[in-house]
PDB file of C-alpha atoms in Angstrom:
ATOM      1  CA  ALA A   1      -1.065 -38.003   9.091  1.00 68.00           C
ATOM      2  CA  GLY A   2      -3.027 -36.017   6.523  1.00 70.00           C
ATOM      3  CA  ALA A   3      -5.140 -34.305   9.176  1.00 75.00           C
ATOM      4  CA  GLU A   4      -2.044 -33.379  11.199  1.00 79.00           C
ATOM      5  CA  THR A   5      -0.344 -31.979   8.102  1.00 77.00           C
ATOM      6  CA  VAL A   6      -3.373 -29.816   7.242  1.00 77.00           C
ATOM      7  CA  LYS A   7      -3.521 -28.656  10.871  1.00 80.00           C
ATOM      8  CA  ARG A   8       0.124 -27.612  10.634  1.00 79.00           C
ATOM      9  CA  ALA A   9      -0.648 -25.806   7.375  1.00 78.00           C
ATOM     10  CA  VAL A  10      -3.353 -23.734   9.090  1.00 80.00           C
ATOM     11  CA  GLU A  11      -0.933 -22.836  11.911  1.00 79.00           C
ATOM     12  CA  LEU A  12       1.649 -21.656   9.378  1.00 78.00           C
ATOM     13  CA  ASP A  13      -1.047 -19.751   7.511  1.00 72.00           C
ATOM     14  CA  LEU A  14      -2.071 -17.857  10.650  1.00 76.00           C
ATOM     15  CA  ALA A  15       1.596 -17.016  11.232  1.00 74.00           C
ATOM     16  CA  SER A  16       1.768 -15.517   7.712  1.00 68.00           C
ATOM     17  CA  ARG A  17       4.291 -18.179   6.604  1.00 72.00           C
ATOM     18  CA  PHE A  18       2.466 -18.623   3.335  1.00 66.00           C
ATOM     19  CA  GLN A  19       4.952 -20.591   1.232  1.00 58.00           C
ATOM     20  CA  GLU A  20       5.448 -23.195   3.955  1.00 66.00           C
ATOM     21  CA  SER A  21       1.715 -23.423   4.591  1.00 70.00           C
ATOM     22  CA  LEU A  22       1.040 -23.979   0.881  1.00 67.00           C
ATOM     23  CA  VAL A  23       3.406 -26.956   0.831  1.00 66.00           C
ATOM     24  CA  CYS A  24       1.721 -28.432   3.916  1.00 72.00           C
ATOM     25  CA  TYR A  25      -1.737 -27.895   2.420  1.00 71.00           C
ATOM     26  CA  GLN A  26      -0.723 -29.780  -0.715  1.00 67.00           C
ATOM     27  CA  GLU A  27       0.916 -32.646   1.182  1.00 71.00           C
ATOM     28  CA  GLY A  28      -1.971 -32.934   3.660  1.00 72.00           C
ATOM     29  CA  ILE A  29      -4.636 -32.930   0.957  1.00 74.00           C
ATOM     30  CA  ASP A  30      -2.717 -35.547  -1.048  1.00 69.00           C
ATOM     31  CA  LEU A  31      -2.649 -37.802   2.016  1.00 72.00           C
ATOM     32  CA  LEU A  32      -6.370 -37.281   2.660  1.00 73.00           C
ATOM     33  CA  LEU A  33      -7.223 -38.009  -0.974  1.00 71.00           C
ATOM     34  CA  GLN A  34      -5.343 -41.292  -0.693  1.00 70.00           C
ATOM     35  CA  VAL A  35      -7.631 -42.194   2.211  1.00 67.00           C
ATOM     36  CA  VAL A  36     -10.687 -41.229   0.151  1.00 62.00           C
ATOM     37  CA  LYS A  37      -9.559 -43.465  -2.735  1.00 60.00           C
ATOM     38  CA  GLY A  38      -8.890 -46.339  -0.354  1.00 62.00           C
ATOM     39  CA  THR A  39     -12.320 -45.957   1.260  1.00 55.00           C
ATOM     40  CA  ALA A  40     -13.994 -45.844  -2.133  1.00 51.00           C
ATOM     41  CA  ARG A  41     -12.338 -49.138  -3.170  1.00 53.00           C
ATOM     42  CA  GLY A  42     -13.387 -50.757   0.106  1.00 53.00           C
ATOM     43  CA  GLY A  43     -17.025 -49.624  -0.190  1.00 48.00           C
ATOM     44  CA  GLY A  44     -19.392 -48.530   2.566  1.00 46.00           C
ATOM     45  CA  GLY A  45     -17.543 -45.268   3.094  1.00 44.00           C
ATOM     46  CA  GLY A  46     -20.205 -42.734   2.164  1.00 42.00           C
ATOM     47  CA  ARG A  47     -20.090 -40.787   5.420  1.00 40.00           C
ATOM     48  CA  ALA A  48     -16.291 -40.651   5.477  1.00 40.00           C
ATOM     49  CA  ARG A  49     -16.149 -39.329   1.907  1.00 39.00           C
ATOM     50  CA  GLY A  50     -18.769 -36.686   2.635  1.00 39.00           C
ATOM     51  CA  GLY A  51     -16.916 -35.503   5.738  1.00 39.00           C
ATOM     52  CA  LEU A  52     -13.632 -35.177   3.898  1.00 39.00           C
ATOM     53  CA  ALA A  53     -15.266 -33.281   1.050  1.00 37.00           C
ATOM     54  CA  ALA A  54     -16.612 -30.736   3.515  1.00 33.00           C
ATOM     55  CA  LYS A  55     -13.186 -30.240   5.093  1.00 37.00           C
ATOM     56  CA  LEU A  56     -11.510 -29.810   1.722  1.00 37.00           C
ATOM     57  CA  LEU A  57     -14.141 -27.471   0.311  1.00 37.00           C
ATOM     58  CA  PHE A  58     -12.595 -24.248   1.574  1.00 44.00           C
ATOM     59  CA  PHE A  59      -9.251 -25.181   0.041  1.00 45.00           C
ATOM     60  CA  SER A  60     -10.780 -25.925  -3.357  1.00 39.00           C
ATOM     61  CA  ASP A  61      -9.993 -22.487  -4.830  1.00 48.00           C
ATOM     62  CA  GLY A  62      -6.679 -22.084  -3.017  1.00 49.00           C
ATOM     63  CA  LYS A  63      -8.043 -19.596  -0.485  1.00 60.00           C
ATOM     64  CA  TYR A  64      -8.460 -19.873   3.256  1.00 69.00           C
ATOM     65  CA  HIS A  65     -11.994 -19.298   4.549  1.00 78.00           C
ATOM     66  CA  LYS A  66     -13.132 -19.460   8.152  1.00 82.00           C
ATOM     67  CA  GLN A  67     -16.638 -18.657   9.342  1.00 87.00           C
ATOM     68  CA  ILE A  68     -17.633 -17.734  12.896  1.00 90.00           C
ATOM     69  CA  ARG A  69     -21.261 -17.631  13.946  1.00 93.00           C
ATOM     70  CA  ILE A  70     -22.048 -15.230  16.807  1.00 95.00           C
ATOM     71  CA  GLU A  71     -25.344 -16.192  18.402  1.00 95.00           C
ATOM     72  CA  GLU A  72     -27.931 -13.748  19.778  1.00 96.00           C
ATOM     73  CA  ASN A  73     -26.918 -12.540  23.298  1.00 95.00           C
ATOM     74  CA  ALA A  74     -23.587 -14.382  23.119  1.00 96.00           C
ATOM     75  CA  THR A  75     -20.670 -12.915  25.094  1.00 95.00           C
ATOM     76  CA  GLY A  76     -16.915 -13.325  24.800  1.00 94.00           C
ATOM     77  CA  PHE A  77     -16.574 -11.694  21.383  1.00 95.00           C
ATOM     78  CA  GLY A  78     -14.694  -8.496  22.191  1.00 95.00           C
ATOM     79  CA  TYR A  79     -12.492  -7.109  19.430  1.00 96.00           C
ATOM     80  CA  GLU A  80      -9.292  -8.504  20.968  1.00 94.00           C
ATOM     81  CA  LYS A  81     -10.731 -12.021  20.990  1.00 92.00           C
ATOM     82  CA  LEU A  82     -12.066 -11.737  17.438  1.00 94.00           C
ATOM     83  CA  PHE A  83      -9.035 -10.160  15.744  1.00 94.00           C
ATOM     84  CA  HIS A  84      -5.972 -11.153  17.801  1.00 89.00           C
ATOM     85  CA  GLU A  85      -4.843 -14.135  15.707  1.00 86.00           C
ATOM     86  CA  TYR A  86      -4.794 -12.021  12.537  1.00 90.00           C
ATOM     87  CA  LEU A  87      -3.001  -8.984  13.977  1.00 91.00           C
ATOM     88  CA  THR A  88       0.536 -10.256  13.553  1.00 87.00           C
ATOM     89  CA  GLU A  89       3.558  -8.067  14.197  1.00 89.00           C
ATOM     90  CA  ILE A  90       3.941  -7.229  10.509  1.00 90.00           C
ATOM     91  CA  VAL A  91       0.575  -5.434  10.355  1.00 94.00           C
ATOM     92  CA  SER A  92       1.206  -1.736   9.755  1.00 96.00           C
ATOM     93  CA  GLU A  93      -1.802  -0.677   7.661  1.00 97.00           C
ATOM     94  CA  VAL A  94      -5.519  -1.286   8.163  1.00 97.00           C
ATOM     95  CA  TRP A  95      -8.556  -0.587   5.963  1.00 97.00           C
ATOM     96  CA  VAL A  96     -12.044  -0.282   7.474  1.00 97.00           C
ATOM     97  CA  GLU A  97     -15.079  -0.009   5.209  1.00 96.00           C
ATOM     98  CA  ASP A  98     -18.369   0.463   7.055  1.00 93.00           C
ATOM     99  CA  PRO A  99     -21.181   2.811   5.995  1.00 92.00           C
ATOM    100  CA  TYR A 100     -22.414   3.302   9.571  1.00 89.00           C
ATOM    101  CA  ILE A 101     -19.482   4.754  11.530  1.00 91.00           C
ATOM    102  CA  ARG A 102     -21.625   7.565  12.901  1.00 80.00           C
ATOM    103  CA  HIS A 103     -22.307   9.549  16.056  1.00 67.00           C
ATOM    104  CA  VAL A 104     -24.329   8.271  19.016  1.00 58.00           C
ATOM    105  CA  HIS A 105     -27.313  10.567  18.428  1.00 48.00           C
ATOM    106  CA  GLN A 106     -29.442   7.427  18.127  1.00 48.00           C
ATOM    107  CA  ALA A 107     -29.806   5.535  21.391  1.00 41.00           C
ATOM    108  CA  SER A 108     -29.309   2.170  19.708  1.00 37.00           C
ATOM    109  CA  ARG A 109     -26.212   3.046  17.683  1.00 49.00           C
ATOM    110  CA  TYR A 110     -22.725   3.168  19.161  1.00 66.00           C
ATOM    111  CA  SER A 111     -20.716   2.756  15.949  1.00 85.00           C
ATOM    112  CA  LEU A 112     -18.455   5.765  16.484  1.00 90.00           C
ATOM    113  CA  TYR A 113     -17.511   4.569  19.965  1.00 90.00           C
ATOM    114  CA  ASN A 114     -17.044   1.066  18.585  1.00 92.00           C
ATOM    115  CA  PHE A 115     -14.642   2.376  15.950  1.00 95.00           C
ATOM    116  CA  LEU A 116     -12.727   4.193  18.689  1.00 95.00           C
ATOM    117  CA  ARG A 117     -12.542   0.943  20.666  1.00 94.00           C
ATOM    118  CA  PHE A 118     -11.262  -0.849  17.561  1.00 96.00           C
ATOM    119  CA  CYS A 119      -8.548   1.811  17.143  1.00 97.00           C
ATOM    120  CA  GLU A 120      -7.561   1.395  20.803  1.00 96.00           C
ATOM    121  CA  MET A 121      -7.103  -2.321  20.201  1.00 95.00           C
ATOM    122  CA  LEU A 122      -4.791  -1.600  17.265  1.00 96.00           C
ATOM    123  CA  VAL A 123      -2.730   0.899  19.260  1.00 95.00           C
ATOM    124  CA  LYS A 124      -2.096  -1.464  22.176  1.00 93.00           C
ATOM    125  CA  GLY A 125      -1.816  -4.677  20.143  1.00 85.00           C
ATOM    126  CA  PRO A 126       1.330  -6.567  19.080  1.00 87.00           C
ATOM    127  CA  CYS A 127       1.120  -5.035  15.609  1.00 88.00           C
ATOM    128  CA  LYS A 128       2.832  -1.798  14.619  1.00 90.00           C
ATOM    129  CA  VAL A 129      -0.026  -0.001  12.902  1.00 96.00           C
ATOM    130  CA  LYS A 130       0.988   3.288  11.297  1.00 97.00           C
ATOM    131  CA  THR A 131      -1.978   4.014   9.037  1.00 98.00           C
ATOM    132  CA  ILE A 132      -5.721   3.367   9.297  1.00 98.00           C
ATOM    133  CA  HIS A 133      -7.975   4.040   6.313  1.00 98.00           C
ATOM    134  CA  LEU A 134     -11.657   4.548   7.105  1.00 97.00           C
ATOM    135  CA  LEU A 135     -14.320   4.662   4.400  1.00 96.00           C
ATOM    136  CA  THR A 136     -17.835   5.353   5.646  1.00 94.00           C
ATOM    137  CA  SER A 137     -20.928   7.364   4.692  1.00 92.00           C
ATOM    138  CA  TYR A 138     -22.082  10.735   5.972  1.00 90.00           C
ATOM    139  CA  ASP A 139     -24.609  10.844   8.752  1.00 85.00           C
ATOM    140  CA  GLU A 140     -27.932  12.405   7.853  1.00 80.00           C
ATOM    141  CA  GLY A 141     -29.212  15.789   8.916  1.00 75.00           C
ATOM    142  CA  SER A 142     -27.821  17.491  12.009  1.00 75.00           C
ATOM    143  CA  GLY A 143     -25.801  14.416  12.969  1.00 80.00           C
ATOM    144  CA  ARG A 144     -23.261  15.048  10.215  1.00 87.00           C
ATOM    145  CA  SER A 145     -21.312  17.743  12.061  1.00 86.00           C
ATOM    146  CA  GLN A 146     -21.191  15.605  15.216  1.00 86.00           C
ATOM    147  CA  GLN A 147     -19.968  12.657  13.161  1.00 89.00           C
ATOM    148  CA  ILE A 148     -17.192  14.693  11.537  1.00 91.00           C
ATOM    149  CA  ASN A 149     -16.160  16.270  14.833  1.00 91.00           C
ATOM    150  CA  GLY A 150     -16.011  12.851  16.492  1.00 91.00           C
ATOM    151  CA  LEU A 151     -13.908  11.339  13.708  1.00 94.00           C
ATOM    152  CA  GLU A 152     -11.550  14.307  13.705  1.00 96.00           C
ATOM    153  CA  GLU A 153     -11.137  13.932  17.458  1.00 96.00           C
ATOM    154  CA  ILE A 154     -10.219  10.263  17.001  1.00 96.00           C
ATOM    155  CA  GLN A 155      -7.860  11.292  14.193  1.00 98.00           C
ATOM    156  CA  LYS A 156      -6.083  13.823  16.408  1.00 98.00           C
ATOM    157  CA  SER A 157      -5.838  11.392  19.313  1.00 98.00           C
ATOM    158  CA  LEU A 158      -4.361   8.666  17.095  1.00 98.00           C
ATOM    159  CA  SER A 159      -1.716  11.089  15.838  1.00 98.00           C
ATOM    160  CA  ASN A 160      -0.421  11.326  19.419  1.00 97.00           C
ATOM    161  CA  TYR A 161       0.452   7.636  19.099  1.00 96.00           C
ATOM    162  CA  GLY A 162       2.100   7.982  15.702  1.00 97.00           C
ATOM    163  CA  VAL A 163      -0.918   6.611  13.809  1.00 97.00           C
ATOM    164  CA  THR A 164      -2.415   8.371  10.792  1.00 98.00           C
ATOM    165  CA  LEU A 165      -6.171   8.091  10.256  1.00 98.00           C
ATOM    166  CA  ASN A 166      -7.311   8.766   6.693  1.00 98.00           C
ATOM    167  CA  ILE A 167     -11.065   9.427   6.523  1.00 97.00           C
ATOM    168  CA  GLY A 168     -13.114   9.066   3.349  1.00 96.00           C
ATOM    169  CA  PHE A 169     -16.838   9.265   2.675  1.00 95.00           C
ATOM    170  CA  SER A 170     -18.916   7.488   0.039  1.00 93.00           C
ATOM    171  CA  SER A 171     -22.630   7.614  -0.640  1.00 89.00           C
ATOM    172  CA  SER A 172     -22.569   4.254  -2.454  1.00 90.00           C
ATOM    173  CA  ILE A 173     -20.714   2.090   0.075  1.00 89.00           C
ATOM    174  CA  HIS A 174     -22.710  -0.911   1.316  1.00 86.00           C
ATOM    175  CA  ASP A 175     -20.270  -3.661   2.245  1.00 87.00           C
ATOM    176  CA  ARG A 176     -18.614  -3.961   5.631  1.00 92.00           C
ATOM    177  CA  GLU A 177     -15.095  -5.316   5.731  1.00 95.00           C
ATOM    178  CA  ILE A 178     -11.777  -4.918   7.527  1.00 96.00           C
ATOM    179  CA  ARG A 179      -8.439  -5.636   5.807  1.00 95.00           C
ATOM    180  CA  PHE A 180      -4.918  -5.901   7.183  1.00 95.00           C
ATOM    181  CA  ASN A 181      -1.794  -5.547   5.049  1.00 93.00           C
ATOM    182  CA  ASN A 182      -0.685  -9.066   6.013  1.00 90.00           C
ATOM    183  CA  GLY A 183      -3.427 -10.381   3.718  1.00 89.00           C
ATOM    184  CA  TRP A 184      -6.244 -11.097   6.178  1.00 91.00           C
ATOM    185  CA  MET A 185      -9.725  -9.809   5.385  1.00 92.00           C
ATOM    186  CA  ILE A 186     -12.634  -9.985   7.853  1.00 94.00           C
ATOM    187  CA  LYS A 187     -16.250  -9.439   6.825  1.00 94.00           C
ATOM    188  CA  ILE A 188     -18.739  -8.993   9.679  1.00 95.00           C
ATOM    189  CA  GLY A 189     -22.419  -8.944   8.806  1.00 93.00           C
ATOM    190  CA  ARG A 190     -23.108  -6.065  11.190  1.00 92.00           C
ATOM    191  CA  GLY A 191     -19.699  -4.408  10.863  1.00 92.00           C
ATOM    192  CA  LEU A 192     -18.155  -3.251  14.137  1.00 93.00           C
ATOM    193  CA  ASP A 193     -21.618  -2.579  15.525  1.00 91.00           C
ATOM    194  CA  TYR A 194     -22.507  -6.128  16.609  1.00 93.00           C
ATOM    195  CA  PHE A 195     -22.727  -5.324  20.331  1.00 93.00           C
ATOM    196  CA  LYS A 196     -26.032  -4.653  22.027  1.00 92.00           C
ATOM    197  CA  LYS A 197     -26.783  -1.433  23.852  1.00 87.00           C
ATOM    198  CA  PRO A 198     -25.614  -1.717  27.501  1.00 86.00           C
ATOM    199  CA  GLN A 199     -28.364  -1.815  30.092  1.00 87.00           C
ATOM    200  CA  GLY A 200     -26.871   1.188  31.832  1.00 88.00           C
ATOM    201  CA  ARG A 201     -23.685   3.206  32.243  1.00 85.00           C
ATOM    202  CA  PHE A 202     -22.792   1.203  35.344  1.00 93.00           C
ATOM    203  CA  SER A 203     -23.795  -2.262  34.125  1.00 93.00           C
ATOM    204  CA  ILE A 204     -21.392  -5.147  33.523  1.00 93.00           C
ATOM    205  CA  GLY A 205     -20.261  -5.083  29.915  1.00 91.00           C
ATOM    206  CA  TYR A 206     -20.395  -1.311  29.525  1.00 90.00           C
ATOM    207  CA  CYS A 207     -16.573  -1.035  29.498  1.00 91.00           C
ATOM    208  CA  ASP A 208     -15.461  -4.623  28.844  1.00 93.00           C
ATOM    209  CA  PHE A 209     -16.741  -5.717  25.431  1.00 93.00           C
ATOM    210  CA  ASP A 210     -16.003  -9.377  26.220  1.00 94.00           C
ATOM    211  CA  LEU A 211     -18.889  -9.171  28.714  1.00 95.00           C
ATOM    212  CA  ARG A 212     -21.240  -7.279  26.381  1.00 94.00           C
ATOM    213  CA  PRO A 213     -24.078  -9.334  24.808  1.00 95.00           C
ATOM    214  CA  CYS A 214     -23.994  -9.426  21.015  1.00 95.00           C
ATOM    215  CA  HIS A 215     -26.494  -9.298  18.196  1.00 95.00           C
ATOM    216  CA  GLU A 216     -26.590 -12.390  16.021  1.00 95.00           C
ATOM    217  CA  THR A 217     -24.164 -12.056  13.121  1.00 95.00           C
ATOM    218  CA  THR A 218     -21.712 -13.966  10.948  1.00 94.00           C
ATOM    219  CA  VAL A 219     -17.977 -13.330  10.644  1.00 94.00           C
ATOM    220  CA  ASP A 220     -16.171 -14.517   7.505  1.00 91.00           C
ATOM    221  CA  VAL A 221     -12.375 -14.563   7.421  1.00 89.00           C
ATOM    222  CA  PHE A 222     -10.423 -14.828   4.169  1.00 87.00           C
ATOM    223  CA  HIS A 223      -6.802 -14.682   3.109  1.00 82.00           C
ATOM    224  CA  THR A 224      -5.872 -13.153  -0.232  1.00 74.00           C
ATOM    225  CA  LYS A 225      -2.156 -13.935  -0.637  1.00 61.00           C
ATOM    226  CA  HIS A 226      -2.011 -17.603  -1.520  1.00 47.00           C
ATOM    227  CA  THR A 227       0.353 -17.779  -4.456  1.00 33.00           C
ATOM    228  CA  LYS A 228      -1.507 -20.316  -6.604  1.00 39.00           C
ATOM    229  CA  LYS A 229      -4.566 -22.531  -6.693  1.00 42.00           C
ATOM    230  CA  MET A 230      -4.407 -26.062  -5.343  1.00 37.00           C
TER     231      MET A 230
END
């Protein structure tokens, strides 16, 4: 019963029904703790207690935390697959912080195209995004003008869909994170640039990112709007 209640809490959490999910979290954890106490009295329950502690760990500070490990050369991690459960209909504003949203003057870097692909996902998704805030760093040398021109082209194209792109630059930015105004925050170790270079312009995976091999990276998902600690 406790496990089912916690499972329901996670479902409510993903649906942004935070007050209901908080109640389910509390009820589910209370039920699980009763099992822990019962096992402790009965003895011989070391493994069960350790397993429960691990499951309860990410609730210990009242915040949701999910971690996804993308293995080297893994496929099936296109942006739609990675972000769809967090892009609820109430999402209207998005913040992207990534110091390497730059032009494709380097053969191994496709970050500017990846950001464009991310914007396309937002435009066609179930959410009603009206504003995207991008904070990145300037490209070096002659690539700076190409970077700015590319971002301004994306900005103009988004405006045709009623979406405003605000572009900011910082020389001190290091972290990579994406935030939605429904409270979800996603930190990707490699930012949006976790896809490998395609083998060719006419190779499978060039257009469909679900079929594109990935670099190894870790994705951490948090929620910031829980109303109080457990």
